[in-house]
XYZ file of C-alpha atoms in Angstrom:
655
model
C 2.769 -53.050 16.908
C 0.015 -51.319 18.713
C -2.004 -51.962 21.525
C -5.928 -51.983 22.071
C -8.371 -53.141 24.195
C -11.452 -54.978 23.643
C -14.318 -54.051 26.193
C -17.818 -54.973 25.662
C -17.327 -56.241 22.322
C -15.763 -53.033 21.028
C -12.146 -52.234 20.541
C -11.258 -49.121 22.422
C -8.347 -46.742 22.910
C -6.071 -45.568 25.810
C -8.639 -43.283 26.570
C -11.254 -45.654 26.587
C -13.151 -44.137 23.536
C -13.944 -46.651 20.686
C -10.831 -46.867 18.332
C -12.195 -48.355 15.041
C -14.207 -46.377 12.690
C -17.150 -48.648 11.694
C -17.529 -47.073 8.542
C -13.958 -47.810 7.259
C -12.754 -50.768 9.533
C -9.837 -49.265 10.283
C -8.940 -46.693 13.340
C -10.550 -43.181 13.917
C -7.852 -40.668 13.510
C -8.585 -39.196 16.835
C -7.555 -42.942 18.434
C -4.586 -43.087 20.685
C -3.239 -46.498 21.418
C -2.033 -47.692 24.487
C 2.191 -47.476 23.736
C 1.618 -44.167 22.096
C 2.190 -40.793 23.937
C 0.036 -38.616 21.752
C -2.786 -39.726 19.418
C -1.432 -42.009 16.338
C -4.870 -42.551 14.871
C -4.418 -44.776 11.680
C -1.004 -43.448 11.212
C 1.219 -46.610 11.232
C 4.278 -44.600 11.229
C 3.544 -42.942 14.514
C 3.246 -44.402 17.935
C 2.984 -48.093 18.863
C 6.242 -50.260 19.952
C 8.288 -48.046 17.440
C 8.103 -44.979 19.740
C 9.235 -47.211 22.518
C 12.298 -48.049 21.061
C 15.429 -46.837 23.312
C 16.108 -43.150 22.873
C 19.711 -44.175 23.382
C 20.660 -46.658 20.700
C 23.751 -47.370 22.384
C 21.750 -49.097 24.903
C 19.506 -51.251 22.778
C 20.102 -55.372 23.270
C 20.483 -56.368 19.461
C 21.773 -59.911 18.930
C 22.422 -62.300 16.320
C 23.872 -65.963 16.508
C 27.792 -66.434 16.102
C 28.135 -69.719 17.951
C 27.242 -69.049 21.506
C 24.124 -70.520 22.818
C 23.195 -67.553 25.254
C 22.341 -65.147 22.610
C 22.472 -61.929 25.283
C 26.338 -62.845 25.501
C 28.656 -60.409 24.283
C 29.673 -62.791 22.040
C 26.363 -62.594 19.820
C 25.803 -58.694 20.566
C 25.616 -56.487 17.075
C 27.647 -53.652 18.426
C 30.965 -51.337 16.956
C 32.938 -53.596 19.343
C 32.220 -56.955 18.797
C 35.058 -57.867 15.835
C 32.903 -60.939 14.763
C 30.646 -58.479 13.002
C 32.831 -57.856 9.998
C 31.902 -55.627 7.295
C 31.973 -58.436 4.866
C 29.000 -60.279 6.868
C 27.004 -57.135 6.600
C 27.303 -57.222 3.034
C 29.861 -54.175 2.694
C 32.574 -54.291 0.067
C 34.517 -51.049 0.659
C 33.694 -49.409 -2.442
C 32.955 -45.664 -2.012
C 29.289 -44.602 -1.165
C 29.070 -47.177 0.870
C 28.665 -46.852 4.653
C 31.427 -47.662 7.135
C 30.954 -50.646 9.054
C 30.360 -48.594 12.572
C 27.890 -46.746 10.651
C 25.705 -49.470 9.461
C 26.317 -51.253 12.681
C 24.548 -47.754 14.269
C 22.191 -47.903 12.165
C 21.159 -51.093 12.844
C 21.097 -50.668 16.358
C 18.162 -47.601 15.617
C 20.587 -44.509 15.035
C 20.003 -41.547 12.643
C 23.125 -42.358 10.831
C 21.720 -40.746 7.753
C 20.090 -37.431 9.695
C 16.708 -37.968 8.077
C 15.458 -35.386 10.289
C 18.826 -33.065 9.202
C 19.091 -31.785 12.705
C 23.001 -32.921 12.644
C 22.569 -35.291 15.309
C 23.570 -38.944 14.121
C 23.384 -41.040 17.528
C 19.747 -40.006 18.319
C 17.267 -42.693 18.085
C 15.436 -43.275 14.570
C 12.397 -44.846 15.894
C 10.848 -47.124 13.203
C 10.207 -50.822 12.757
C 9.994 -52.864 9.652
C 6.551 -54.346 8.529
C 4.935 -57.331 9.547
C 3.264 -58.267 6.603
C 2.756 -62.139 6.812
C 4.643 -61.855 10.415
C 2.218 -62.970 13.034
C 3.156 -62.469 16.612
C 2.957 -64.488 19.928
C 2.375 -63.470 23.341
C 3.795 -65.075 25.918
C 2.305 -64.821 29.316
C 5.132 -65.037 32.174
C 2.422 -64.399 34.963
C 4.584 -62.990 37.564
C 5.298 -64.980 40.464
C 3.465 -67.400 42.987
C 3.501 -64.354 45.463
C 2.421 -61.490 43.017
C 0.730 -63.233 40.043
C 0.662 -60.849 37.198
C -0.971 -61.359 33.700
C 0.693 -58.489 32.003
C 3.791 -59.698 33.088
C 4.122 -60.860 29.269
C 6.240 -60.334 26.007
C 5.159 -59.994 22.459
C 7.321 -61.793 20.066
C 6.867 -60.363 16.789
C 8.681 -60.820 13.257
C 9.159 -58.440 10.920
C 10.619 -57.745 6.814
C 13.378 -55.849 8.192
C 14.865 -59.239 9.737
C 14.448 -58.601 13.306
C 12.844 -60.606 15.753
C 11.476 -58.116 18.391
C 10.661 -59.187 22.026
C 8.291 -56.236 23.387
C 6.593 -55.982 26.581
C 2.929 -56.539 26.485
C 2.578 -53.479 29.727
C 5.062 -50.633 28.313
C 5.308 -51.495 24.870
C 9.559 -51.299 25.348
C 11.611 -53.362 23.650
C 13.315 -55.861 25.643
C 15.789 -57.416 22.980
C 15.550 -57.988 19.568
C 17.374 -60.827 17.532
C 18.715 -61.006 13.459
C 19.238 -64.138 11.915
C 22.905 -64.438 10.628
C 21.355 -65.359 7.514
C 19.835 -62.027 6.870
C 23.090 -59.953 8.159
C 24.063 -59.120 4.601
C 20.849 -57.856 3.604
C 20.953 -54.730 5.862
C 22.887 -52.936 3.782
C 20.271 -52.592 0.842
C 17.685 -51.695 3.925
C 20.271 -48.963 4.740
C 20.728 -47.938 0.736
C 16.504 -47.657 0.303
C 17.081 -47.652 -3.322
C 14.130 -48.201 -5.451
C 13.432 -51.917 -6.255
C 11.052 -54.107 -8.223
C 10.827 -56.830 -5.855
C 9.547 -56.053 -2.151
C 12.244 -57.386 0.651
C 11.382 -59.929 2.826
C 13.240 -61.187 6.135
C 11.063 -62.779 8.648
C 7.519 -62.681 7.054
C 6.093 -65.871 9.064
C 4.400 -66.988 11.532
C 5.675 -66.846 15.215
C 4.640 -70.513 17.042
C 4.767 -71.037 20.906
C 5.546 -73.944 23.246
C 5.021 -73.059 26.884
C 5.644 -75.945 28.987
C 4.103 -75.273 32.161
C 4.839 -78.264 34.863
C 2.377 -77.721 37.653
C -0.221 -75.654 34.996
C -0.415 -72.650 37.262
C 0.137 -69.980 34.329
C 3.266 -68.828 35.648
C 6.790 -69.723 34.039
C 8.838 -70.984 36.726
C 12.108 -72.199 35.323
C 13.105 -73.768 38.861
C 10.365 -76.079 38.273
C 11.219 -77.284 34.825
C 8.653 -74.725 33.324
C 10.374 -74.562 29.520
C 9.238 -71.606 26.712
C 10.282 -72.303 23.197
C 9.793 -69.819 20.129
C 9.677 -71.301 16.493
C 9.173 -69.105 13.217
C 10.218 -69.582 9.522
C 11.098 -66.962 6.997
C 8.201 -66.781 4.839
C 9.132 -65.021 1.504
C 12.215 -64.125 2.914
C 14.007 -67.536 2.778
C 14.137 -71.073 3.469
C 15.143 -71.504 7.434
C 13.427 -72.485 10.499
C 14.220 -71.086 13.744
C 13.715 -71.996 17.157
C 14.902 -70.120 20.607
C 14.678 -71.124 23.825
C 12.953 -67.700 25.918
C 12.144 -69.550 29.509
C 13.948 -66.200 30.858
C 12.612 -63.341 28.671
C 15.760 -61.102 29.182
C 18.071 -63.714 28.339
C 16.950 -65.937 25.349
C 19.227 -68.959 24.004
C 19.820 -70.098 20.482
C 18.606 -73.697 19.899
C 18.725 -74.741 16.478
C 18.301 -73.670 12.775
C 17.240 -75.928 10.080
C 17.472 -75.424 6.395
C 17.631 -77.272 3.290
C 20.990 -78.688 4.563
C 19.066 -80.676 6.724
C 15.729 -80.923 5.422
C 15.947 -81.000 1.496
C 12.950 -80.270 0.164
C 12.360 -77.234 2.105
C 11.070 -74.100 0.303
C 10.403 -70.925 1.565
C 9.416 -71.578 5.005
C 5.716 -70.396 5.031
C 4.347 -73.476 7.343
C 4.039 -72.481 10.588
C 4.951 -75.513 12.792
C 1.836 -77.543 14.658
C 2.858 -78.359 17.963
C 1.906 -81.945 19.402
C 2.900 -85.117 20.058
C 4.652 -88.181 18.933
C 5.465 -91.693 20.426
C 8.015 -93.089 17.744
C 9.688 -96.558 18.684
C 13.325 -96.590 18.918
C 13.612 -92.527 17.577
C 15.621 -90.460 20.093
C 12.973 -87.773 21.270
C 12.704 -85.560 24.227
C 11.097 -87.062 27.056
C 7.715 -85.625 26.738
C 8.276 -86.533 23.005
C 6.845 -83.015 21.734
C 7.338 -82.706 18.033
C 6.555 -80.279 15.367
C 4.660 -80.851 12.283
C 4.997 -78.415 9.295
C 4.617 -78.270 5.257
C 7.916 -77.895 3.313
C 7.195 -74.835 2.251
C 6.622 -72.962 -0.958
C 8.183 -73.407 -4.436
C 8.051 -69.989 -5.744
C 7.500 -71.959 -9.225
C 4.013 -71.308 -8.284
C 4.127 -67.766 -8.695
C 3.534 -68.995 -12.535
C 0.015 -69.004 -13.253
C -0.192 -71.758 -15.115
C -0.355 -75.155 -13.714
C 3.458 -76.788 -13.135
C 4.675 -79.205 -10.491
C 7.561 -78.391 -7.727
C 10.690 -80.054 -7.085
C 10.851 -78.477 -3.554
C 8.085 -77.504 -0.502
C 6.339 -81.143 -1.472
C 6.884 -82.461 1.534
C 5.726 -83.118 5.141
C 8.324 -83.108 8.035
C 8.099 -83.914 11.708
C 11.061 -82.993 13.843
C 11.892 -83.037 17.497
C 10.643 -79.821 19.476
C 13.869 -79.704 20.961
C 16.701 -80.755 19.288
C 15.217 -80.302 15.915
C 16.258 -83.527 14.838
C 14.349 -84.945 11.672
C 11.864 -87.755 12.771
C 9.806 -88.259 9.875
C 8.538 -86.865 6.813
C 6.513 -87.868 3.668
C 7.533 -86.582 -0.065
C 6.956 -88.553 -3.225
C 10.206 -89.797 -3.377
C 13.315 -90.262 -0.206
C 11.045 -90.282 2.691
C 9.734 -92.485 5.021
C 6.319 -92.414 3.155
C 6.551 -91.734 -0.473
C 3.260 -90.784 -2.222
C 3.861 -90.320 -5.798
C 0.788 -87.815 -5.744
C 2.961 -85.068 -3.421
C 4.279 -83.393 -6.530
C 3.111 -79.691 -5.625
C 4.591 -77.751 -2.491
C 2.511 -77.465 0.588
C 2.872 -73.817 2.477
C 0.243 -73.738 4.356
C 0.041 -75.295 8.235
C -0.518 -79.081 8.651
C -4.020 -79.511 10.769
C -3.075 -82.116 13.632
C -5.508 -83.748 15.749
C -5.433 -85.825 18.822
C -8.893 -88.371 18.023
C -8.576 -90.442 21.553
C -7.326 -88.083 24.142
C -4.039 -89.377 24.860
C -2.218 -86.560 24.224
C -0.138 -88.181 20.888
C -1.365 -87.135 17.622
C -3.493 -89.552 15.503
C -4.238 -87.373 12.527
C -3.068 -85.151 10.074
C -4.679 -83.016 7.299
C -3.035 -80.910 4.612
C -3.618 -79.290 1.286
C -0.990 -78.269 -1.673
C -0.798 -75.832 -4.390
C -1.869 -78.134 -6.540
C -5.387 -78.220 -5.069
C -5.268 -81.501 -3.190
C -6.263 -82.535 0.172
C -4.100 -85.143 2.006
C -5.050 -87.303 4.819
C -2.577 -88.944 7.216
C -2.875 -91.421 10.537
C -0.032 -91.973 13.065
C 0.165 -95.446 14.773
C 2.173 -94.192 17.984
C 4.560 -96.509 19.117
C 5.556 -97.991 15.722
C 8.955 -97.601 14.422
C 9.569 -94.821 11.637
C 8.827 -97.159 8.719
C 5.384 -97.962 9.951
C 4.681 -94.910 11.833
C 2.010 -92.873 9.308
C -0.205 -93.978 6.779
C -1.607 -91.925 4.138
C -2.916 -90.572 0.759
C -4.989 -88.103 -1.563
C -8.609 -87.704 -0.424
C -9.673 -85.190 -2.858
C -8.071 -83.452 -6.223
C -9.808 -80.332 -6.809
C -7.362 -78.283 -9.087
C -5.956 -78.644 -12.532
C -3.487 -81.401 -11.669
C -5.938 -84.422 -13.056
C -7.048 -82.784 -16.200
C -5.779 -83.299 -19.224
C -3.000 -80.824 -20.852
C -2.804 -78.046 -21.642
C -4.611 -77.404 -18.584
C -6.738 -74.124 -18.658
C -5.789 -71.349 -16.295
C -9.300 -71.145 -15.085
C -8.563 -74.833 -13.336
C -5.380 -73.767 -11.597
C -6.706 -73.934 -8.329
C -4.156 -73.582 -5.503
C -4.447 -74.267 -1.864
C -2.376 -72.155 0.342
C -3.873 -72.638 3.545
C -4.866 -74.972 6.614
C -7.342 -77.520 6.151
C -10.246 -76.118 8.463
C -11.600 -79.536 10.020
C -14.479 -79.961 12.571
C -16.334 -83.077 13.692
C -20.243 -82.662 12.248
C -22.695 -85.077 14.354
C -25.997 -85.858 12.866
C -28.695 -87.688 14.802
C -29.168 -90.617 13.209
C -27.021 -90.232 10.639
C -22.916 -90.981 10.113
C -20.533 -88.288 11.881
C -18.125 -86.767 9.547
C -14.904 -84.690 9.760
C -15.552 -81.475 7.348
C -13.026 -80.277 5.607
C -13.410 -76.619 5.088
C -10.548 -74.665 2.827
C -10.747 -71.983 -0.209
C -8.504 -71.743 -3.181
C -7.153 -68.352 -4.189
C -3.629 -67.115 -5.616
C -1.823 -65.915 -2.839
C 1.365 -65.397 -5.346
C -1.130 -63.219 -7.356
C -3.904 -62.026 -5.144
C -5.035 -59.209 -8.089
C -5.112 -62.319 -10.936
C -9.015 -62.756 -12.068
C -8.169 -65.989 -14.532
C -8.369 -68.591 -11.835
C -12.382 -69.442 -11.210
C -11.642 -70.077 -7.434
C -14.014 -72.205 -4.978
C -14.835 -72.619 -1.408
C -14.920 -76.345 -0.705
C -16.391 -78.839 2.219
C -15.271 -82.214 1.729
C -16.111 -84.855 3.831
C -13.985 -87.886 5.484
C -16.975 -90.183 6.579
C -13.940 -92.172 8.666
C -13.569 -89.397 11.047
C -12.028 -92.085 13.767
C -10.905 -94.933 12.140
C -7.546 -95.392 10.873
C -6.391 -96.948 7.396
C -3.953 -99.130 6.422
C -1.807 -97.840 3.741
C -3.510 -100.407 1.466
C -6.868 -98.734 1.936
C -5.208 -95.564 1.250
C -4.052 -96.837 -2.001
C -6.949 -97.982 -3.098
C -9.004 -94.390 -2.665
C -10.396 -92.581 -5.287
C -9.927 -89.258 -4.516
C -12.947 -86.608 -4.760
C -12.863 -84.396 -8.022
C -14.377 -80.827 -8.356
C -17.432 -82.219 -10.350
C -18.420 -84.936 -8.085
C -19.182 -82.178 -5.398
C -22.733 -80.622 -5.154
C -22.762 -77.597 -6.708
C -24.518 -74.762 -4.116
C -23.294 -71.693 -5.842
C -26.864 -70.457 -6.487
C -28.897 -73.035 -4.284
C -29.450 -72.041 -1.079
C -31.358 -75.373 -0.082
C -29.483 -78.219 -1.785
C -30.353 -81.716 -1.542
C -27.189 -83.061 0.413
C -27.441 -87.222 0.307
C -26.082 -89.098 3.147
C -23.115 -90.263 1.358
C -22.665 -87.253 -0.410
C -18.646 -86.347 -0.785
C -19.235 -82.845 0.098
C -20.289 -78.985 -1.376
C -18.267 -76.530 -3.370
C -19.403 -72.811 -4.179
C -18.239 -71.242 -6.971
C -16.678 -67.355 -6.077
C -18.859 -65.937 -8.887
C -21.754 -64.146 -7.576
C -23.462 -61.815 -8.210
C -21.652 -60.497 -11.631
C -19.544 -63.412 -12.708
C -15.906 -64.419 -12.478
C -14.013 -61.671 -10.954
C -11.269 -62.763 -9.173
C -12.935 -63.503 -5.836
C -10.862 -65.933 -4.171
C -10.019 -67.385 -0.715
C -6.823 -66.123 0.764
C -6.720 -66.779 4.465
C -7.696 -70.011 6.584
C -11.438 -70.414 7.113
C -12.969 -71.074 10.870
C -15.793 -73.423 11.866
C -17.839 -72.766 15.039
C -20.996 -74.084 15.872
C -21.317 -75.931 12.640
C -20.999 -72.542 10.751
C -18.166 -71.937 8.255
C -16.756 -68.447 8.433
C -14.129 -67.371 6.055
C -13.476 -64.213 4.174
C -12.343 -63.351 0.324
C -10.790 -60.754 -1.502
C -11.853 -59.558 -4.929
C -9.624 -57.231 -6.635
C -10.993 -54.132 -8.447
C -12.262 -53.956 -12.012
C -8.822 -52.054 -13.168
C -6.816 -54.465 -11.358
C -4.921 -55.849 -14.567
C -2.411 -57.787 -12.454
C -1.034 -54.531 -11.271
C -0.070 -53.898 -7.315
C -0.708 -49.948 -7.699
C -2.303 -48.670 -4.604
C -5.911 -48.070 -6.769
C -5.808 -51.653 -8.270
C -5.077 -53.308 -5.280
C -8.037 -51.597 -3.219
C -10.216 -54.243 -4.480
C -13.519 -55.617 -2.068
C -13.423 -57.994 0.856
C -16.464 -60.140 2.133
C -17.030 -62.380 5.116
C -19.067 -65.188 4.788
C -20.947 -67.354 7.104
C -22.678 -70.445 6.147
C -23.652 -73.548 7.277
C -21.144 -76.471 7.341
C -23.871 -78.850 6.095
C -24.947 -77.051 2.922
C -23.387 -73.566 2.805
C -26.814 -72.686 3.653
C -26.719 -68.817 4.403
C -27.543 -68.823 8.757
C -27.508 -65.317 9.245
C -30.044 -62.707 7.554
C -27.922 -59.842 5.906
C -29.857 -58.210 3.302
C -32.750 -56.713 5.559
C -35.042 -59.434 4.010
C -36.151 -61.167 7.278
C -38.726 -63.355 5.366
C -36.232 -65.752 3.997
C -32.843 -66.268 3.675
C -31.308 -65.820 -0.100
C -27.658 -66.050 -1.805
C -27.141 -62.032 -0.327
C -27.011 -63.522 3.179
C -24.595 -65.698 2.516
C -22.072 -62.765 2.707
C -21.799 -59.394 3.838
C -19.033 -56.748 2.232
C -16.307 -56.074 4.834
C -15.551 -52.049 5.035
C -11.740 -52.419 5.341
C -9.756 -52.235 1.985
C -6.228 -54.033 1.442
C -6.350 -57.844 2.178
C -8.759 -58.880 5.126
C -7.464 -61.271 7.579
C -9.428 -64.554 8.813
C -12.216 -64.028 11.423
C -10.670 -64.660 14.895
C -12.980 -65.358 17.906
C -12.680 -64.259 21.025
C -14.204 -65.195 24.182
C -14.434 -62.758 26.653
C -14.346 -63.782 30.560
C -17.776 -64.993 31.904
C -17.414 -63.544 35.427
C -17.812 -65.165 38.726
C -19.280 -68.566 38.251
C -23.074 -68.972 38.159
C -25.084 -70.760 40.737
C -25.557 -74.462 40.295
C -28.867 -76.144 39.798
C -28.593 -79.818 40.209
C -31.055 -82.116 38.961
C -31.490 -85.727 38.099
C -31.236 -86.695 34.574
C -31.858 -90.817 34.178
C -30.983 -91.477 37.443
C -27.399 -89.868 37.385
C -26.785 -86.526 39.220
C -26.271 -83.752 36.544
C -25.117 -80.110 37.841
C -26.676 -77.796 35.131
C -25.446 -73.924 34.921
C -28.059 -71.601 35.715
C -27.423 -69.067 33.528
C -27.279 -65.234 34.164
C -27.192 -63.283 30.574
C -25.072 -60.642 32.425
C -22.339 -62.869 33.279
C -22.058 -64.234 29.772
C -20.772 -61.728 27.163
C -21.147 -62.693 23.686
C -18.332 -64.028 21.797
C -16.930 -61.522 19.586
C -15.134 -62.300 16.187
C -12.926 -60.193 14.284
C -11.238 -59.526 10.806
C -8.277 -57.617 11.541
C -9.765 -54.465 13.415
C -13.245 -54.628 11.884
C -15.886 -56.559 14.760
C -18.122 -58.320 12.658
C -21.484 -58.894 13.613
C -21.763 -62.391 12.590
C -21.167 -63.483 16.317
C -24.339 -61.845 17.735
C -26.211 -64.990 17.904
C -23.680 -66.908 19.868
C -25.161 -65.271 23.206
C -25.300 -69.071 24.787
C -22.085 -70.992 25.642
C -21.948 -74.403 27.115
C -19.156 -75.152 29.639
C -16.908 -78.152 28.452
C -13.911 -79.503 30.855
C -11.192 -80.643 29.257
C -7.588 -82.283 30.370
C -4.358 -80.333 29.852
C -1.160 -81.786 28.931
C 0.890 -79.278 30.289
C 1.969 -78.218 27.046
C 0.138 -74.708 25.202
């Protein structure tokens, strides 16, 4: 974990110099991140938060959960002196060649027990961290105090594949504490041994989601005012649990709950990050704010098989109470509150949840699965659990509806959350545009499956449907969508179900696929793709995995290119839909940053239809452009978004 700064649309280092080489998309060798004592450049083993771990491992605050809610209590400390931490708990069996319990605990705390630097000092700090492959961190801004507000009073909560959740001070990069779920303690011996293995080790390999409940909405966490801060995270490839920890006091975390298949029987590998929302369920025991978490049941690793298959786990959606963790509602193929025969594939992506009427309660949900299907659900707040939600399948875009034996080329899978955006058209009906790309995340080097980028239209954006109406829906099939692959000016009728863009240009099918979520801004869909190198052959060698990354920017209406990319300004063609990224590996999703406008501009009040309307007189110097990035690579795709409209909204007090 490293810290940089964004200045005038450019990532800069601790010295104020450009940090990222535009020719490679990676950091300059001469860059120095903010928490590093010296130049660390693109070296992931140098500098950063790892370099700021306690110099004396004996002082490190390392916790697990052994029955006492306050994690900072000595009963939860991973120390030699805590008899609760047994050798058996750590996977030790007493055979020759194993470390002792005390040695393994010392190693877990960061001591150089193995004398890696050969200086005979076994108690000095080792200063390293596990990898955050899919582990997206979250930042909590505590904000200082009312007397002394401080935006840098903040903590990064970062999960890693060594099984640690790190709490890192934003200002200094120093670890405040770390937490290892008890279920992962028996994996520490394998990490200590570091023996060659055919499979990667996973620990906490998922996204951290945040609930910051700020009662007076002043941006400052004040426990005495009733403010609360909760963290929620799964395990990704690392396991089948979800965890909740309260971090209202950033130095004294409290364990809330763990949810596993014992409570939620359909849980697969917990890939789906919990979406925080509100739902009012008649007769249910809920927290006072009726805050809930909604997530897919995760990933069934049977989907690592290339051939089409159905799943026994992961094929569900759960809604649980955000404070107690109690199950409130579920949907699956059988045994849920809503049972749909079509829910037979695992749901590793996040659930898109929407409040359509502004009452702070969720009204609509969209989900996708590894069978290439898209689902829609309507929530009837105030109803009992049995009639709380109606839903059904909107689209069936993979191999599921085909006759057996299903060809591998059609085994398209959705791993990501549907990107839902309202499209308004003058004189025509509005619709929700559901943008979603297919791609085999289980095997990103696969070249057999013929993937697409999709846009599916929901022409009932604000109307709730009865279950009978859902049951009558005939799902949209792949061959019913308008094929825009080679047509930049397609004819889209007012009732067209949407469009598809086959990822096969310019040289035919080469395994190009969408591995991350798309983003829609200003009626434009932004998404990245990955195409393995020609010698991939499903090998995970460094050379084979290099591949090519692209970023696409297309119209949500018809996938027409919207930005000139190839130097020919006379007309926009197929090559203007995308540009190649410089970075290697697999590029992450596009992220938008909206820099502060600075002081408010003066107001110009005019009359509009007899009603006073104040319009900002925009000073361009006060309106820095939107910045979009994929990883550390700043994209030119947002250069046309200099003009922004100020929009007002009502916050509910929960971020």
